[in-house]
Amino acid sequence: MRAAVLFGKQDLRIESVSAMSPEPGEVIVRVAYGGICGSDLSYFHKGRVGDFAVREPMVLGHEVAGTITAVGGGVTSLRPGARVAVNPSRACLRCDYCRAGRSNLCRSMRFLGSAAVSPHVQGGFTEQLMVREDQCVQVPDHFSLRLASCAEPLSVALHAAHQGGDLLGKKVIVSGAGPIGLMCVLTAIKAGASEVHSTDILDAPLITARALGATAVHNAATKANALEVLAEGKGYFDVGFEASGAPQALVSLFRLVRPGGRIVQLGMLPGGDTSVPLNVLQSQELELVGSFRATADFDRAVHALVSGQFDVAPILTGEFPLDCAVEAFQMAGDRTRALKVLIAVSPGLERQGVDMNPRPDS
Amino acid sequence: MRAAVLFGKQDLRIESVSAMSPEPGEVIVRVAYGGICGSDLSYFHKGRVGDFAVREPMVLGHEVAGTITAVGGGVTSLRPGARVAVNPSRACLRCDYCRAGRSNLCRSMRFLGSAAVSPHVQGGFTEQLMVREDQCVQVPDHFSLRLASCAEPLSVALHAAHQGGDLLGKKVIVSGAGPIGLMCVLTAIKAGASEVHSTDILDAPLITARALGATAVHNAATKANALEVLAEGKGYFDVGFEASGAPQALVSLFRLVRPGGRIVQLGMLPGGDTSVPLNVLQSQELELVGSFRATADFDRAVHALVSGQFDVAPILTGEFPLDCAVEAFQMAGDRTRALKVLIAVSPGLERQGVDMNPRPDS
Amino acid sequence: MRAAVLFGKQDLRIESVSAMSPEPGEVIVRVAYGGICGSDLSYFHKGRVGDFAVREPMVLGHEVAGTITAVGGGVTSLRPGARVAVNPSRACLRCDYCRAGRSNLCRSMRFLGSAAVSPHVQGGFTEQLMVREDQCVQVPDHFSLRLASCAEPLSVALHAAHQGGDLLGKKVIVSGAGPIGLMCVLTAIKAGASEVHSTDILDAPLITARALGATAVHNAATKANALEVLAEGKGYFDVGFEASGAPQALVSLFRLVRPGGRIVQLGMLPGGDTSVPLNVLQSQELELVGSFRATADFDRAVHALVSGQFDVAPILTGEFPLDCAVEAFQMAGDRTRALKVLIAVSPGLERQGVDMNPRPDS
Amino acid sequence: MRAAVLFGKQDLRIESVSAMSPEPGEVIVRVAYGGICGSDLSYFHKGRVGDFAVREPMVLGHEVAGTITAVGGGVTSLRPGARVAVNPSRACLRCDYCRAGRSNLCRSMRFLGSAAVSPHVQGGFTEQLMVREDQCVQVPDHFSLRLASCAEPLSVALHAAHQGGDLLGKKVIVSGAGPIGLMCVLTAIKAGASEVHSTDILDAPLITARALGATAVHNAATKANALEVLAEGKGYFDVGFEASGAPQALVSLFRLVRPGGRIVQLGMLPGGDTSVPLNVLQSQELELVGSFRATADFDRAVHALVSGQFDVAPILTGEFPLDCAVEAFQMAGDRTRALKVLIAVSPGLERQGVDMNPRPDS
């Protein structure tokens, strides 16, 4: 068995890993596709994500789908051959956060491909992956595993949408048009926002934002004037989603979101302090809330994809075989050309002729 | 008639003002007492509050109580002689914010003693004050007008408490032990918090915090270690109220408040940007919300004072006649000696023998 | 000028009414179209709605749109010729409910065509209607006044949706497929519900529900078995909207909505008590909340119609000239043939060639 | 070992039960005191609670405290000798409700002394009780086990308070002054309600309500007039807690709670339908929500008792040794004489001289 293992900054190698047998309550997934996330890119380029440095070889990846090859004792809901999207969050289910319905803040979270704990949690860019039974959500046989690998980033957008509150009839702005930002655009549209604007500092992703249905797109680098107009009168938008991780984008939202509005920070900001006009937050009663990963939204994301309610296919801009993982990471890092890049770990698992654009239930 | 008029930075004079007749729907209040607020101090010391500079002579003050001397046409709920606490917020009642129940964000707010609009809204440190009928909340004849003048700052604390959500059983920390911070301590206790900690950089106000019932007090300047212990394990508190306006106090709350917790910013921060660890807000799903003045909480504050449910008397640390307004401001600015300082505009209105510590209803 | 005046049960006459001049702050609307609501039908058939009996001649109707013909003093936002949807709610803006953002519960509400107060508030099935400036929301010249007359019922559905909470990804059931129920179906779809089921006891309106996008429709009279299946395991749906006013439909929702779910009662139930399994509400922590008219959702409804985000045209099933108002009421009362029936008061105001199906902004 | 076993309606016997050894993850509790709850009384008097009939011998009781006598493998947080309050809810922690923070709605709940599942879950009126480690919350050595046995009913009141929303400054009414209703009174006072009224149809418990701090008490049977006055003008109260389980009390709350207010149903209503004026709920936008047992509030209840923030001692009106369990049940069923009656299963575990009225932290 092979896997894409990070040994340190810029040192990603395809290594052999020994075969596994499932432990009780666990299943072995043969991974078909895995999407490269911004945190994977950070591990690759910097050897770290925020405060968490890679201190030992670690398989990257946490956006994966595949088929079950073996099940451990006591597993009842899955059989070998089942096609599944894998939830990378393995929460303890027992701590106070899990019991309060906030498993994304679990005190003992084990998240795939993460250096937050030691030893690290090995990730999903591997031919075989052992996860707890309940981390797998089955998809129909006819459903694309490429799309299923998008369940995790879509779950992040769905969770952020709930952090943003009831969006029906609201005017929404999303800063950052990377894969997560674009999924936020899709989600806000789906949630009934009356307008959904998308901003970025590059034109390329904004073209996709427009194609996905954004009411308007704004290049904040080259056409800042249009945003200035929307900031007049204390701001045009009811809710802002900050999905770029760029401090200046967040600062801009303080002016674009109206008094009493809400800003959801889901982009990963740089470590350390960020300077923002908090006197405005106070006097305009803005609400700034963090959004981190997802909880039950993973299951909802799978359902939304399978039922065709979200069309994420335009966000998939390339895929590379496992052996070319380094090239995949290089492509994924070039925002002028790429949005979501997949690593085709075991592409033979994808059925021929699967529909990449399932239509909504009718 | 006389009033305390600010002509510019440090230039506060007692001036004669001509007598008024009430317009339709308006009443004339003879002011008995007026409390000096932090924003009054800022006007006095800096000639401005945040972005709002005093550009013309302006009567200061917005925490006032007194008696009605005349009523205009159409006024039905008040008669001359009525004793009232005055709500300094005169919202338009028609804009979208007023209609949405957020009159504190009114697009056309006229707030007593404020340079936010031009011409400025004259304030309450005056022997006569004309306000709209609905700005007056009547208090019983036996009730102290000194205490009634505290309704406005208490309303600010009540509003902030609601911004903080359901506090029953929560662990609460309040940074800043000035009059507003102390009223937040009182309010959190009243709202059923299981613990209420108070922090400041001076010992004097913390002694009052303890007397008002704070579970623990911490001098953040001299005993930072105790706070460090509470920051361990991602933070001890469920809700933090930032009432000091000091950026470093807010930064500290990001570590003291647990993941998923809420921070209410009600202190006025300096203009411009404030640097805070927003990467922590994102990954711990903190909620940072502004709190600005009050809405219906003014009426509730009056009721809470009259019924004796809040004992704010320990916060009143001094009073000066109108002629000594400058001395009053100097005292109010000395946090080692003063908390809330009153200007006794027409102290003869206070009944003899009023109870400064009404007991809760029984 | 003429109007459709109800003199008592079943006694609707077209009467001449004298011409009006606008008072200060008021405008005169020449009504183009008015939709017949369930409460209009109740006034017509029973001479009353719930506890409110018609005790004097009253013009019916509150779902109207038209053009401004004259404006009173002080009116600045509207000019003669402006095309407007009319909000039938004239809230006082001053009482505690208005100030709290709940103007639909205003203590001094004057609602068009209502016998709730005495003298009654005359309604909108009239060639001329005087309303307060802020009751009018302007629509573009090219926009259909037929559609504009649907703003009020749509606002009721939008308000109910907000009472139902965040619907994104939720499974929703709507009981009753009259005009309001159908607008609830549209709204739940728009708000991102993962499934929206519609029930009724007639097939005809369910065909429209299906055409509007309902995931599934159920005739509760003839195919109760399918609903039984959905009630198994303590219920399938997250949120139920009861829009029929039929007690048995509400009872059914107690079994169809899962533990912890929410039921929104917006249909007008018969006067007196209704028997429902409240032991289930208690042990399953159901939430049963009322929904009454609308607040700021009226403006949002107009915007949603103008922008083409809601296609209500399939709900409009007939129209009659003012002279044939009685026939219009008879048709509107026949649920096998009619959904929303319009009275064409001054149909000449409708522009030729207006688009009854504006496309969403693109 | 002995236990109070119900064999059927009115057939409660003290039986010998064989000694247990703790299984992995479990502990054995030697029960000191157990409180008799309304559901215990229903089992005793009717052989059933709602739909759940006793079909096999079942130990009653779920409000218990005692000391750990043995711990199973893997238990780390408790040792023999630890004094604990026992949470009767053993939720699965894995189902969708548990994961969503609503473990009280767990699909596989095992609740002590409950006939809801088959075989029944044996209860706590027994000298030895095996529970999962996390069902035990340790109390200090000096703390009364009598008071600790009150944690469960207090948790029910705390949970109901949260279902009622932010109570600070609200006017609250509690119908029913049994042990749960009285704990609701205590909780509403603690949560900062501006007024807390208590109603019952007997004077005796209302005397206790007054002693616990209720603002006013009303005998709904003999002094209905006073309640009528409070119902005028659409109702005086912001929030009502229905803790009696009497349909007529709930009906009364529909009139006593103001438009837009909330009613929390926590009393167990009779099986079948209850008739209530739901047309009022709709037109006044009342919210009627169920409250069922508790979630994390159990831990908070223990903390609140230990810290002395709630003084429940006045609610404890009698105790009987295990051998006199039948007499205990008879006493508990007599509302003119009893509130909470304890069964002293192993009273020797209570330390001598424990303080039944711990003072709040100071």
Short mmCIF file of N, CA and C in Angstrom, two decimals, chain D residues 285-334:
data_model
loop_
_atom_site.label_atom_id
_atom_site.label_comp_id
_atom_site.label_asym_id
_atom_site.label_seq_id
_atom_site.Cartn_x
_atom_site.Cartn_y
_atom_site.Cartn_z
N GLU D 285 -48.91 35.02 18.70
CA GLU D 285 -47.55 34.50 18.52
C GLU D 285 -46.95 34.00 19.82
N LEU D 286 -47.75 33.29 20.58
CA LEU D 286 -47.21 32.61 21.75
C LEU D 286 -46.30 31.48 21.30
N GLU D 287 -45.39 31.12 22.18
CA GLU D 287 -44.53 29.98 21.95
C GLU D 287 -44.79 28.97 23.07
N LEU D 288 -45.16 27.77 22.69
CA LEU D 288 -45.40 26.70 23.67
C LEU D 288 -44.36 25.63 23.42
N VAL D 289 -43.48 25.44 24.39
CA VAL D 289 -42.39 24.49 24.18
C VAL D 289 -42.36 23.47 25.31
N GLY D 290 -42.04 22.25 24.94
CA GLY D 290 -41.92 21.19 25.93
C GLY D 290 -40.57 21.23 26.61
N SER D 291 -40.53 20.69 27.81
CA SER D 291 -39.27 20.55 28.52
C SER D 291 -39.27 19.17 29.16
N PHE D 292 -38.24 18.40 28.89
CA PHE D 292 -38.22 16.99 29.27
C PHE D 292 -36.89 16.65 29.91
N ARG D 293 -36.94 16.33 31.18
CA ARG D 293 -35.74 15.94 31.90
C ARG D 293 -34.64 17.01 31.75
N ALA D 294 -33.39 16.60 31.52
CA ALA D 294 -32.30 17.57 31.51
C ALA D 294 -31.12 17.00 30.73
N THR D 295 -30.19 17.87 30.43
CA THR D 295 -28.95 17.41 29.78
C THR D 295 -27.78 17.77 30.70
N ALA D 296 -26.95 18.71 30.26
CA ALA D 296 -25.79 19.07 31.08
C ALA D 296 -26.21 19.78 32.36
N ASP D 297 -27.48 20.08 32.48
CA ASP D 297 -27.92 20.78 33.67
C ASP D 297 -27.79 19.93 34.92
N PHE D 298 -27.63 18.63 34.79
CA PHE D 298 -27.44 17.82 36.00
C PHE D 298 -26.15 18.26 36.71
N ASP D 299 -25.08 18.37 35.97
CA ASP D 299 -23.82 18.79 36.58
C ASP D 299 -23.95 20.19 37.18
N ARG D 300 -24.64 21.06 36.46
CA ARG D 300 -24.82 22.42 36.97
C ARG D 300 -25.68 22.42 38.24
N ALA D 301 -26.64 21.51 38.29
CA ALA D 301 -27.49 21.43 39.48
C ALA D 301 -26.67 21.01 40.68
N VAL D 302 -25.80 20.03 40.50
CA VAL D 302 -24.95 19.62 41.63
C VAL D 302 -24.10 20.79 42.08
N HIS D 303 -23.49 21.46 41.11
CA HIS D 303 -22.65 22.61 41.47
C HIS D 303 -23.45 23.67 42.20
N ALA D 304 -24.64 23.92 41.73
CA ALA D 304 -25.47 24.96 42.35
C ALA D 304 -25.85 24.59 43.77
N LEU D 305 -26.09 23.31 44.01
CA LEU D 305 -26.43 22.88 45.36
C LEU D 305 -25.21 22.97 46.27
N VAL D 306 -24.09 22.46 45.77
CA VAL D 306 -22.89 22.42 46.60
C VAL D 306 -22.43 23.83 46.96
N SER D 307 -22.57 24.75 46.01
CA SER D 307 -22.11 26.11 46.27
C SER D 307 -23.12 26.91 47.08
N GLY D 308 -24.26 26.29 47.37
CA GLY D 308 -25.26 26.96 48.20
C GLY D 308 -26.07 28.01 47.47
N GLN D 309 -26.00 28.01 46.16
CA GLN D 309 -26.75 29.04 45.42
C GLN D 309 -28.24 28.78 45.39
N PHE D 310 -28.63 27.53 45.61
CA PHE D 310 -30.05 27.20 45.67
C PHE D 310 -30.31 26.54 47.01
N ASP D 311 -31.26 27.05 47.71
CA ASP D 311 -31.60 26.46 49.00
C ASP D 311 -32.87 25.63 48.84
N VAL D 312 -32.69 24.35 48.62
CA VAL D 312 -33.85 23.48 48.40
C VAL D 312 -34.35 22.82 49.68
N ALA D 313 -33.66 23.08 50.80
CA ALA D 313 -34.03 22.39 52.04
C ALA D 313 -35.50 22.55 52.41
N PRO D 314 -36.10 23.74 52.19
CA PRO D 314 -37.52 23.86 52.58
C PRO D 314 -38.45 22.94 51.80
N ILE D 315 -37.96 22.39 50.70
CA ILE D 315 -38.82 21.51 49.89
C ILE D 315 -38.82 20.08 50.45
N LEU D 316 -37.80 19.76 51.25
CA LEU D 316 -37.73 18.40 51.84
C LEU D 316 -38.62 18.35 53.07
N THR D 317 -39.71 17.61 52.95
CA THR D 317 -40.70 17.65 54.04
C THR D 317 -40.83 16.36 54.80
N GLY D 318 -40.00 15.38 54.51
CA GLY D 318 -40.13 14.16 55.28
C GLY D 318 -39.23 13.08 54.74
N GLU D 319 -38.90 12.11 55.59
CA GLU D 319 -38.15 10.97 55.08
C GLU D 319 -38.52 9.72 55.86
N PHE D 320 -38.42 8.60 55.20
CA PHE D 320 -38.84 7.31 55.76
C PHE D 320 -37.75 6.29 55.44
N PRO D 321 -37.52 5.35 56.38
CA PRO D 321 -36.55 4.31 56.04
C PRO D 321 -37.07 3.43 54.91
N LEU D 322 -36.15 2.73 54.27
CA LEU D 322 -36.51 1.88 53.13
C LEU D 322 -37.64 0.93 53.48
N ASP D 323 -37.62 0.39 54.68
CA ASP D 323 -38.66 -0.56 55.08
C ASP D 323 -40.05 0.07 55.08
N CYS D 324 -40.09 1.36 55.20
CA CYS D 324 -41.38 2.07 55.23
C CYS D 324 -41.66 2.77 53.90
N ALA D 325 -41.20 2.19 52.84
CA ALA D 325 -41.34 2.84 51.52
C ALA D 325 -42.81 3.07 51.18
N VAL D 326 -43.66 2.11 51.56
CA VAL D 326 -45.08 2.29 51.23
C VAL D 326 -45.63 3.53 51.95
N GLU D 327 -45.29 3.67 53.21
CA GLU D 327 -45.72 4.86 53.94
C GLU D 327 -45.14 6.12 53.29
N ALA D 328 -43.92 6.03 52.85
CA ALA D 328 -43.30 7.18 52.18
C ALA D 328 -44.11 7.58 50.96
N PHE D 329 -44.51 6.57 50.18
CA PHE D 329 -45.29 6.87 48.99
C PHE D 329 -46.65 7.45 49.36
N GLN D 330 -47.23 6.95 50.41
CA GLN D 330 -48.53 7.48 50.80
C GLN D 330 -48.40 8.94 51.23
N MET D 331 -47.38 9.21 52.00
CA MET D 331 -47.15 10.59 52.42
C MET D 331 -46.88 11.48 51.20
N ALA D 332 -46.04 11.02 50.31
CA ALA D 332 -45.67 11.84 49.16
C ALA D 332 -46.88 12.17 48.29
N GLY D 333 -47.88 11.29 48.36
CA GLY D 333 -49.06 11.53 47.53
C GLY D 333 -50.05 12.51 48.15
N ASP D 334 -49.78 12.94 49.36
CA ASP D 334 -50.70 13.84 50.05
C ASP D 334 -50.16 15.28 49.95
#
